Amino acid sequence: MTTAFIGQPVSRVDGRQKVTGAARYAAEFDLPRQAHGAIVRSTVANGRIASIDSAAAERGPGVVAVLTHRNAPRLPYSPHKGAVDPQVGERLHVLQDDRVSHQGQPIALVIADTVEQARHAAALVRVTYTPESWTTDITRVAPVQPTQQKTDQGEVRPPATRRGDPEGALASAEVKVEQTYIHPRENHNPIEMHATIAAWDGDRLTLWDKTQWVHNTAEEIAAVFGIPAQNVRVISPFVGGAFGSSLRTWPHVTLAALGARAAGRPVKVMLSRREMYYGVGYRPHTVQQVALGASRDGRLAAIMHDGYQETSTYEEFSEALLNASRFLYSCPNVDTRHRLARMNVHTPTYMRAPGEASGVFALESAMDELAVALNMDPVELRLLNEPERDEFKKLPFSSRSTRACYRAAAERFGWSRRSAQPRSMRDGRLLIGWGMATATYPMNFAPASAMARLLPDGTAEVTSAASDMGPGTWTSMTQVAAEALGLPIERVKFVLGDTRLPNAPVHGGSLTMASVGSAVQAACRKAREDALARGGANDLLEAVRRIGQPVEASVDTNPGDESQRFSMHAFGAVFVEVAVDPDLGETRVRSMVGAYGAGRIVNPKLTRSQCIGGMIGGIGMALMEHAVLDARNGRVPNANLAEYPVPVHADTPPVMEAIFVEEHDLHVNPLGVKGVGEIAMVGVAPAITNAIFHATGKRIRELPATPDKLL
Amino acid sequence: MSSDEITRREVLVLTAATGGLLAGGQLMWGPVSPAAAQDAASTPTPLEVMLRINGKEHRLTLDPRTTLLDAVREHLHLTGSKKGCGLGQCGACTVLMDGKRVKSCLSLAALMEGREITTIEGLAQGEVLHPLQAAFIERDAFQCGYCTSGQIMAGVACINEGHAGSPEEIREWMSGNLCRCGAYDHIVAAIQDAAAAPSATQGG
Ligand code: FES
Ligand code: FES
């Protein structure tokens, strides 16, 4: 019997639950006597509530209560900032006063016996406003320097960096590219809409919530209500996709708890699809200027990358827009500057590959433009500017497999058959284009805890309050645990998603495998060693049988000083073939090959799913996704899945490949993993728009590349 | 948003309060929702509805506005059918009605009397998974699993309709079912596998 499970294509351990409908998501833990909440939202972008008349709603059949700022209890809202919250500014306080700062801000909660009654009564609440002037047009906002920025890892991220003499180098460069790239607002749009069920028992609260971080939700809600965090239990075994939308604890979670307290019974709040555009964050609209200077032979002399993004009036959300430009290529003269456009919108948040997805779109588009200006193969140009070390952090890379990725993906794709000239490749009347881009995403490793419990019958239960929004935490942790324990997978049960379990970090930033995985491995190894020692046997089953009672081991793992010694990132390369219809302007992606150097791959089957899923997300970003913000009033007129198109089955390229190049990184973390959830999204959009240029000779600098831009 | 509606009187009040702002044409109000036109008294009378779901009869007293999806999820606590939009746009709520796929969020429960409804919970034969369910696990045709019930129900119908002849055909006929995790490639492979399996046209 082998127990070498890491690296095996194990099928999902929760697969049966998911294909039979037995897996339960947040809204599916109905409780006896449960009532339903419906949220009334503001219809102005800035101002005060002049009057709010809830009499008709209160008379509605089945209505239990209507909460507004006039009758809702004043909540303590003690300071709380999780690593997922903007470090500057203060979160939205719900139903605490008459202020409205954006369209769609919650201004009342109706609680009724049924969901139909609650929604009906919500429509009966009458509100008038005293509007104040507002800012919802990013083209008319003067962007400002952020106060301060921290990464989700808590380290300070400089808003501006500089090395060498970028202006001088650019001025004297033989070849230059200077362009502006625009990325519109995008919404996560997980198929599961956000939902919370709240139930109080005295001053103890239980929340069934869609969250990527149960412990932070508990701490946030405890701070809001002024109760100890241990009084709040958060349960979230399955998350129906999130991509960042469930990192923060949004106002509807507070409203569910508030409603349950007011009603004296459990309350469920499920957002509508439209509400998903007004209350759970989004990837911000960004405007980026990139200037590249190079010598005739293609060596980068200057990189200047200046970008700004929208944020709300009450919080400064910043993403790592410019990170990649600081280290991805070797260049002595680099200037990056990040700014914020404060508007009357709700605060944006992290969305899959936050910062990198938009920032690398700008950088890699500019690199392609430079290759064209130099008349050089785009892969050649990148190879020529490969850095030996991270020139920003002045540290060696823990590992960097860009060269291997270019080679593997180019080979699989057949890049050598590319004819360089735009519009030179055709299939009948369709224009064919081949493009590529580099991808990168940091390796994140956060403190985590896990507990392993070996039972006398030779089975084990391993726990950590981690989350699984889709990548397969349930399965990969079971694999790591089984291997470390030396038990068959069927004998190991991994449990996650409950604040009663040992602390886990946020499920985001591709850090779960590294962080929780390392804790699980350590806890299981310790439990095994303890059992063998105590049982006085070489065989684990024999040892636990002799001991006759459970053997438990709890371990906390912490990152060491590796981030001081190494620059740690996953790297990759994406190659794309598009076909553009010259008469209709429609772009279809026909083939996409991504190669990734992401350390050890725990489960190639699930990792492939995650990677092709990220690539599909990239197709959405490149070709269709755009949450339109009506500049006149801050509304999102296309706040639904019909008018905000996302990729469907028919958009899937017939050829999709994810290649994992062999990479042994001993520095990053005990498991040697880097995570792939984010990097799979990075580089896809520029690879597609670069391919569109190759097909048509038209450069798309403002996403998405819709037909109107290609006609 | 449920508060988009505003009465004409309130627009006038607001106009008075804001003066020049409105003149600049910067305010845009949503249409008056039909619900707002109703008052609390005009409440629909609950209906007795007999639903036949997965071979079992269920007598329910329902608000006539209740959709089939809300009836199974909220009233029968059969939560395998998912709600991803409630607008007919995502397919997560797909069930079979007399063997044909329908979006249960667009179907009123009260109109389903006499119909045979199959949800994901009714697809397996006891412990034995439907070939498409098994193929979904084998092919890793999902990540978060939230679109999965709808994909499987639509996939079963797609096979039964004879629309699973090639990957291209499957992609076309499955495009009403969104998967934000992007599992499409594997879903198509699973449908192909199941279409080739001898017992694939069972169930539903
Ligand atoms: S919930 Fe029915 S189509 Fe989305
Ligand atoms: S598996 Fe997550 S939406 Fe399809």
PDB file of C-alpha atoms in Angstrom, chain A residues 346-540:
ATOM      1  CA  HIS A 346     -18.878  51.220  -2.519  1.00  0.00           C
ATOM      2  CA  THR A 347     -15.376  50.050  -1.759  1.00  0.00           C
ATOM      3  CA  PRO A 348     -13.793  47.759  -4.332  1.00  0.00           C
ATOM      4  CA  THR A 349     -12.007  44.650  -3.154  1.00  0.00           C
ATOM      5  CA  TYR A 350      -9.654  41.904  -4.176  1.00  0.00           C
ATOM      6  CA  MET A 351     -10.738  39.865  -7.161  1.00  0.00           C
ATOM      7  CA  ARG A 352      -8.851  36.857  -8.491  1.00  0.00           C
ATOM      8  CA  ALA A 353      -5.223  37.956  -9.036  1.00  0.00           C
ATOM      9  CA  PRO A 354      -5.923  41.414  -7.599  1.00  0.00           C
ATOM     10  CA  GLY A 355      -3.560  43.990  -9.025  1.00  0.00           C
ATOM     11  CA  GLU A 356      -1.567  41.563 -11.104  1.00  0.00           C
ATOM     12  CA  ALA A 357      -4.451  40.790 -13.471  1.00  0.00           C
ATOM     13  CA  SER A 358      -4.915  44.472 -14.395  1.00  0.00           C
ATOM     14  CA  GLY A 359      -1.319  45.625 -13.929  1.00  0.00           C
ATOM     15  CA  VAL A 360       0.180  42.835 -16.013  1.00  0.00           C
ATOM     16  CA  PHE A 361      -2.380  43.571 -18.738  1.00  0.00           C
ATOM     17  CA  ALA A 362      -0.829  47.024 -19.083  1.00  0.00           C
ATOM     18  CA  LEU A 363       2.791  45.912 -18.788  1.00  0.00           C
ATOM     19  CA  GLU A 364       2.474  42.925 -21.115  1.00  0.00           C
ATOM     20  CA  SER A 365       0.529  44.912 -23.691  1.00  0.00           C
ATOM     21  CA  ALA A 366       3.294  47.514 -23.672  1.00  0.00           C
ATOM     22  CA  MET A 367       5.932  44.776 -23.990  1.00  0.00           C
ATOM     23  CA  ASP A 368       4.124  43.468 -27.056  1.00  0.00           C
ATOM     24  CA  GLU A 369       4.011  46.959 -28.518  1.00  0.00           C
ATOM     25  CA  LEU A 370       7.732  47.244 -27.862  1.00  0.00           C
ATOM     26  CA  ALA A 371       8.389  43.919 -29.617  1.00  0.00           C
ATOM     27  CA  VAL A 372       6.457  45.207 -32.621  1.00  0.00           C
ATOM     28  CA  ALA A 373       8.415  48.484 -32.575  1.00  0.00           C
ATOM     29  CA  LEU A 374      11.670  46.532 -32.409  1.00  0.00           C
ATOM     30  CA  ASN A 375      10.493  44.030 -35.004  1.00  0.00           C
ATOM     31  CA  MET A 376      11.428  41.310 -32.571  1.00  0.00           C
ATOM     32  CA  ASP A 377       9.720  38.094 -31.500  1.00  0.00           C
ATOM     33  CA  PRO A 378       7.833  38.789 -28.250  1.00  0.00           C
ATOM     34  CA  VAL A 379       9.306  35.719 -26.539  1.00  0.00           C
ATOM     35  CA  GLU A 380      12.796  36.792 -27.638  1.00  0.00           C
ATOM     36  CA  LEU A 381      12.241  40.225 -26.112  1.00  0.00           C
ATOM     37  CA  ARG A 382      11.245  38.733 -22.798  1.00  0.00           C
ATOM     38  CA  LEU A 383      14.141  36.281 -22.720  1.00  0.00           C
ATOM     39  CA  LEU A 384      16.511  39.120 -23.435  1.00  0.00           C
ATOM     40  CA  ASN A 385      15.269  41.007 -20.382  1.00  0.00           C
ATOM     41  CA  GLU A 386      15.166  38.126 -17.921  1.00  0.00           C
ATOM     42  CA  PRO A 387      16.532  39.371 -14.592  1.00  0.00           C
ATOM     43  CA  GLU A 388      19.024  37.341 -12.594  1.00  0.00           C
ATOM     44  CA  ARG A 389      17.437  38.501  -9.357  1.00  0.00           C
ATOM     45  CA  ASP A 390      14.593  40.674  -8.099  1.00  0.00           C
ATOM     46  CA  GLU A 391      16.007  44.120  -8.876  1.00  0.00           C
ATOM     47  CA  PHE A 392      13.365  45.854  -6.774  1.00  0.00           C
ATOM     48  CA  LYS A 393      13.718  43.899  -3.547  1.00  0.00           C
ATOM     49  CA  LYS A 394      17.392  43.242  -4.329  1.00  0.00           C
ATOM     50  CA  LEU A 395      16.927  39.587  -3.443  1.00  0.00           C
ATOM     51  CA  PRO A 396      17.450  36.338  -5.306  1.00  0.00           C
ATOM     52  CA  PHE A 397      14.324  34.545  -6.514  1.00  0.00           C
ATOM     53  CA  SER A 398      13.556  31.428  -4.494  1.00  0.00           C
ATOM     54  CA  SER A 399      12.914  29.906  -7.914  1.00  0.00           C
ATOM     55  CA  ARG A 400      11.920  31.383 -11.244  1.00  0.00           C
ATOM     56  CA  SER A 401      10.916  29.138 -14.110  1.00  0.00           C
ATOM     57  CA  THR A 402       9.997  31.736 -16.727  1.00  0.00           C
ATOM     58  CA  ARG A 403      12.434  30.338 -19.287  1.00  0.00           C
ATOM     59  CA  ALA A 404      11.106  26.809 -18.830  1.00  0.00           C
ATOM     60  CA  CYS A 405       7.538  28.123 -19.089  1.00  0.00           C
ATOM     61  CA  TYR A 406       8.175  30.018 -22.341  1.00  0.00           C
ATOM     62  CA  ARG A 407       9.851  26.938 -23.785  1.00  0.00           C
ATOM     63  CA  ALA A 408       7.189  24.444 -22.687  1.00  0.00           C
ATOM     64  CA  ALA A 409       4.213  26.549 -23.705  1.00  0.00           C
ATOM     65  CA  ALA A 410       5.762  27.716 -26.991  1.00  0.00           C
ATOM     66  CA  GLU A 411       6.599  24.163 -27.952  1.00  0.00           C
ATOM     67  CA  ARG A 412       3.180  22.810 -27.135  1.00  0.00           C
ATOM     68  CA  PHE A 413       1.554  25.717 -28.923  1.00  0.00           C
ATOM     69  CA  GLY A 414       3.760  25.525 -32.000  1.00  0.00           C
ATOM     70  CA  TRP A 415       4.943  29.128 -31.674  1.00  0.00           C
ATOM     71  CA  SER A 416       7.874  28.611 -34.063  1.00  0.00           C
ATOM     72  CA  ARG A 417       5.403  28.449 -36.962  1.00  0.00           C
ATOM     73  CA  ARG A 418       4.181  31.983 -36.275  1.00  0.00           C
ATOM     74  CA  SER A 419       4.569  34.478 -39.067  1.00  0.00           C
ATOM     75  CA  ALA A 420       5.435  37.769 -37.427  1.00  0.00           C
ATOM     76  CA  GLN A 421       3.535  40.137 -39.672  1.00  0.00           C
ATOM     77  CA  PRO A 422       0.093  41.228 -38.392  1.00  0.00           C
ATOM     78  CA  ARG A 423      -2.803  40.092 -40.605  1.00  0.00           C
ATOM     79  CA  SER A 424      -0.570  37.491 -42.186  1.00  0.00           C
ATOM     80  CA  MET A 425      -2.355  34.396 -40.865  1.00  0.00           C
ATOM     81  CA  ARG A 426      -5.821  33.436 -42.014  1.00  0.00           C
ATOM     82  CA  ASP A 427      -8.352  30.666 -41.913  1.00  0.00           C
ATOM     83  CA  GLY A 428     -10.733  31.322 -44.760  1.00  0.00           C
ATOM     84  CA  ARG A 429     -12.141  34.781 -44.163  1.00  0.00           C
ATOM     85  CA  LEU A 430     -11.149  34.778 -40.491  1.00  0.00           C
ATOM     86  CA  LEU A 431      -8.063  36.594 -39.304  1.00  0.00           C
ATOM     87  CA  ILE A 432      -5.850  34.438 -37.108  1.00  0.00           C
ATOM     88  CA  GLY A 433      -3.579  35.870 -34.455  1.00  0.00           C
ATOM     89  CA  TRP A 434      -1.063  34.391 -32.060  1.00  0.00           C
ATOM     90  CA  GLY A 435      -0.097  36.247 -28.937  1.00  0.00           C
ATOM     91  CA  MET A 436       1.594  35.594 -25.645  1.00  0.00           C
ATOM     92  CA  ALA A 437       2.241  37.172 -22.278  1.00  0.00           C
ATOM     93  CA  THR A 438       4.126  36.476 -19.080  1.00  0.00           C
ATOM     94  CA  ALA A 439       2.316  35.772 -15.819  1.00  0.00           C
ATOM     95  CA  THR A 440       3.409  36.168 -12.238  1.00  0.00           C
ATOM     96  CA  TYR A 441       1.873  36.116  -8.791  1.00  0.00           C
ATOM     97  CA  PRO A 442       3.524  36.265  -5.360  1.00  0.00           C
ATOM     98  CA  MET A 443       3.883  33.208  -3.176  1.00  0.00           C
ATOM     99  CA  ASN A 444       1.975  33.962  -0.018  1.00  0.00           C
ATOM    100  CA  PHE A 445       2.461  32.056   3.212  1.00  0.00           C
ATOM    101  CA  ALA A 446       0.579  32.940   6.370  1.00  0.00           C
ATOM    102  CA  PRO A 447       0.422  31.525   9.913  1.00  0.00           C
ATOM    103  CA  ALA A 448      -1.980  28.587  10.215  1.00  0.00           C
ATOM    104  CA  SER A 449      -2.993  25.961  12.737  1.00  0.00           C
ATOM    105  CA  ALA A 450      -4.239  22.419  12.389  1.00  0.00           C
ATOM    106  CA  MET A 451      -5.169  19.550  14.602  1.00  0.00           C
ATOM    107  CA  ALA A 452      -4.779  15.844  13.877  1.00  0.00           C
ATOM    108  CA  ARG A 453      -6.590  13.211  15.872  1.00  0.00           C
ATOM    109  CA  LEU A 454      -5.722   9.537  15.471  1.00  0.00           C
ATOM    110  CA  LEU A 455      -8.366   7.122  16.692  1.00  0.00           C
ATOM    111  CA  PRO A 456      -7.854   3.596  18.014  1.00  0.00           C
ATOM    112  CA  ASP A 457      -9.635   2.145  14.979  1.00  0.00           C
ATOM    113  CA  GLY A 458      -6.908   3.467  12.730  1.00  0.00           C
ATOM    114  CA  THR A 459      -8.821   6.375  11.269  1.00  0.00           C
ATOM    115  CA  ALA A 460      -7.975  10.036  11.656  1.00  0.00           C
ATOM    116  CA  GLU A 461      -9.738  13.338  11.785  1.00  0.00           C
ATOM    117  CA  VAL A 462      -7.761  16.395  10.768  1.00  0.00           C
ATOM    118  CA  THR A 463      -9.134  19.891  11.160  1.00  0.00           C
ATOM    119  CA  SER A 464      -8.406  23.499  10.333  1.00  0.00           C
ATOM    120  CA  ALA A 465     -10.835  26.384   9.913  1.00  0.00           C
ATOM    121  CA  ALA A 466      -9.880  26.752   6.273  1.00  0.00           C
ATOM    122  CA  SER A 467     -12.254  27.372   3.411  1.00  0.00           C
ATOM    123  CA  ASP A 468     -12.861  25.789   0.006  1.00  0.00           C
ATOM    124  CA  MET A 469     -14.396  28.082  -2.576  1.00  0.00           C
ATOM    125  CA  GLY A 470     -13.578  25.602  -5.308  1.00  0.00           C
ATOM    126  CA  PRO A 471      -9.867  24.808  -5.592  1.00  0.00           C
ATOM    127  CA  GLY A 472     -10.280  21.606  -3.597  1.00  0.00           C
ATOM    128  CA  THR A 473      -9.092  22.306  -0.049  1.00  0.00           C
ATOM    129  CA  TRP A 474     -11.193  19.383   1.204  1.00  0.00           C
ATOM    130  CA  THR A 475      -9.309  17.029  -1.090  1.00  0.00           C
ATOM    131  CA  SER A 476      -5.776  18.408  -1.130  1.00  0.00           C
ATOM    132  CA  MET A 477      -5.642  18.611   2.674  1.00  0.00           C
ATOM    133  CA  THR A 478      -6.875  15.037   2.913  1.00  0.00           C
ATOM    134  CA  GLN A 479      -4.029  14.021   0.618  1.00  0.00           C
ATOM    135  CA  VAL A 480      -1.416  15.904   2.621  1.00  0.00           C
ATOM    136  CA  ALA A 481      -2.808  14.491   5.874  1.00  0.00           C
ATOM    137  CA  ALA A 482      -2.983  10.909   4.638  1.00  0.00           C
ATOM    138  CA  GLU A 483       0.553  11.046   3.345  1.00  0.00           C
ATOM    139  CA  ALA A 484       1.927  12.566   6.553  1.00  0.00           C
ATOM    140  CA  LEU A 485       0.021  10.074   8.702  1.00  0.00           C
ATOM    141  CA  GLY A 486       0.868   7.138   6.483  1.00  0.00           C
ATOM    142  CA  LEU A 487      -2.792   6.142   6.209  1.00  0.00           C
ATOM    143  CA  PRO A 488      -4.969   5.388   3.209  1.00  0.00           C
ATOM    144  CA  ILE A 489      -7.058   8.374   2.090  1.00  0.00           C
ATOM    145  CA  GLU A 490     -10.324   6.616   2.983  1.00  0.00           C
ATOM    146  CA  ARG A 491      -9.258   6.527   6.622  1.00  0.00           C
ATOM    147  CA  VAL A 492      -8.617  10.233   6.854  1.00  0.00           C
ATOM    148  CA  LYS A 493     -11.311  12.815   7.270  1.00  0.00           C
ATOM    149  CA  PHE A 494     -10.418  16.457   6.889  1.00  0.00           C
ATOM    150  CA  VAL A 495     -12.875  19.045   8.203  1.00  0.00           C
ATOM    151  CA  LEU A 496     -12.875  22.792   7.531  1.00  0.00           C
ATOM    152  CA  GLY A 497     -15.099  25.855   7.592  1.00  0.00           C
ATOM    153  CA  ASP A 498     -16.025  26.315  11.253  1.00  0.00           C
ATOM    154  CA  THR A 499     -14.627  28.764  13.823  1.00  0.00           C
ATOM    155  CA  ARG A 500     -14.556  25.930  16.374  1.00  0.00           C
ATOM    156  CA  LEU A 501     -11.635  24.463  14.440  1.00  0.00           C
ATOM    157  CA  PRO A 502      -8.025  25.636  14.695  1.00  0.00           C
ATOM    158  CA  ASN A 503      -7.298  29.041  13.140  1.00  0.00           C
ATOM    159  CA  ALA A 504      -6.610  29.234   9.453  1.00  0.00           C
ATOM    160  CA  PRO A 505      -5.624  32.248   7.402  1.00  0.00           C
ATOM    161  CA  VAL A 506      -7.793  33.820   4.749  1.00  0.00           C
ATOM    162  CA  HIS A 507      -8.620  31.618   1.776  1.00  0.00           C
ATOM    163  CA  GLY A 508      -7.284  33.951  -0.863  1.00  0.00           C
ATOM    164  CA  GLY A 509      -4.053  35.128  -2.425  1.00  0.00           C
ATOM    165  CA  SER A 510      -3.288  31.506  -3.358  1.00  0.00           C
ATOM    166  CA  LEU A 511      -1.995  30.864   0.133  1.00  0.00           C
ATOM    167  CA  THR A 512      -4.199  28.047   1.424  1.00  0.00           C
ATOM    168  CA  MET A 513      -2.150  25.159   0.076  1.00  0.00           C
ATOM    169  CA  ALA A 514       1.108  26.608   1.367  1.00  0.00           C
ATOM    170  CA  SER A 515      -0.162  27.772   4.744  1.00  0.00           C
ATOM    171  CA  VAL A 516      -2.880  25.343   5.826  1.00  0.00           C
ATOM    172  CA  GLY A 517      -1.111  22.524   3.988  1.00  0.00           C
ATOM    173  CA  SER A 518       2.069  23.080   5.983  1.00  0.00           C
ATOM    174  CA  ALA A 519       0.107  23.123   9.258  1.00  0.00           C
ATOM    175  CA  VAL A 520      -1.806  19.973   8.348  1.00  0.00           C
ATOM    176  CA  GLN A 521       1.385  18.199   7.399  1.00  0.00           C
ATOM    177  CA  ALA A 522       3.105  19.212  10.631  1.00  0.00           C
ATOM    178  CA  ALA A 523       0.141  18.257  12.838  1.00  0.00           C
ATOM    179  CA  CYS A 524      -0.179  14.864  11.170  1.00  0.00           C
ATOM    180  CA  ARG A 525       3.529  14.112  11.408  1.00  0.00           C
ATOM    181  CA  LYS A 526       3.470  14.998  15.074  1.00  0.00           C
ATOM    182  CA  ALA A 527       0.398  12.870  15.772  1.00  0.00           C
ATOM    183  CA  ARG A 528       2.015   9.936  14.011  1.00  0.00           C
ATOM    184  CA  GLU A 529       5.290  10.311  15.906  1.00  0.00           C
ATOM    185  CA  ASP A 530       3.486  10.666  19.237  1.00  0.00           C
ATOM    186  CA  ALA A 531       1.359   7.608  18.543  1.00  0.00           C
ATOM    187  CA  LEU A 532       4.315   5.468  17.504  1.00  0.00           C
ATOM    188  CA  ALA A 533       6.280   6.549  20.583  1.00  0.00           C
ATOM    189  CA  ARG A 534       3.424   6.081  23.011  1.00  0.00           C
ATOM    190  CA  GLY A 535       2.228   2.835  21.487  1.00  0.00           C
ATOM    191  CA  GLY A 536       5.731   1.431  21.356  1.00  0.00           C
ATOM    192  CA  ALA A 537       5.225   0.000  17.890  1.00  0.00           C
ATOM    193  CA  ASN A 538       6.646   0.526  14.410  1.00  0.00           C
ATOM    194  CA  ASP A 539       3.255   0.105  12.850  1.00  0.00           C
ATOM    195  CA  LEU A 540       0.805   2.978  13.280  1.00  0.00           C
TER     196      LEU A 540
END
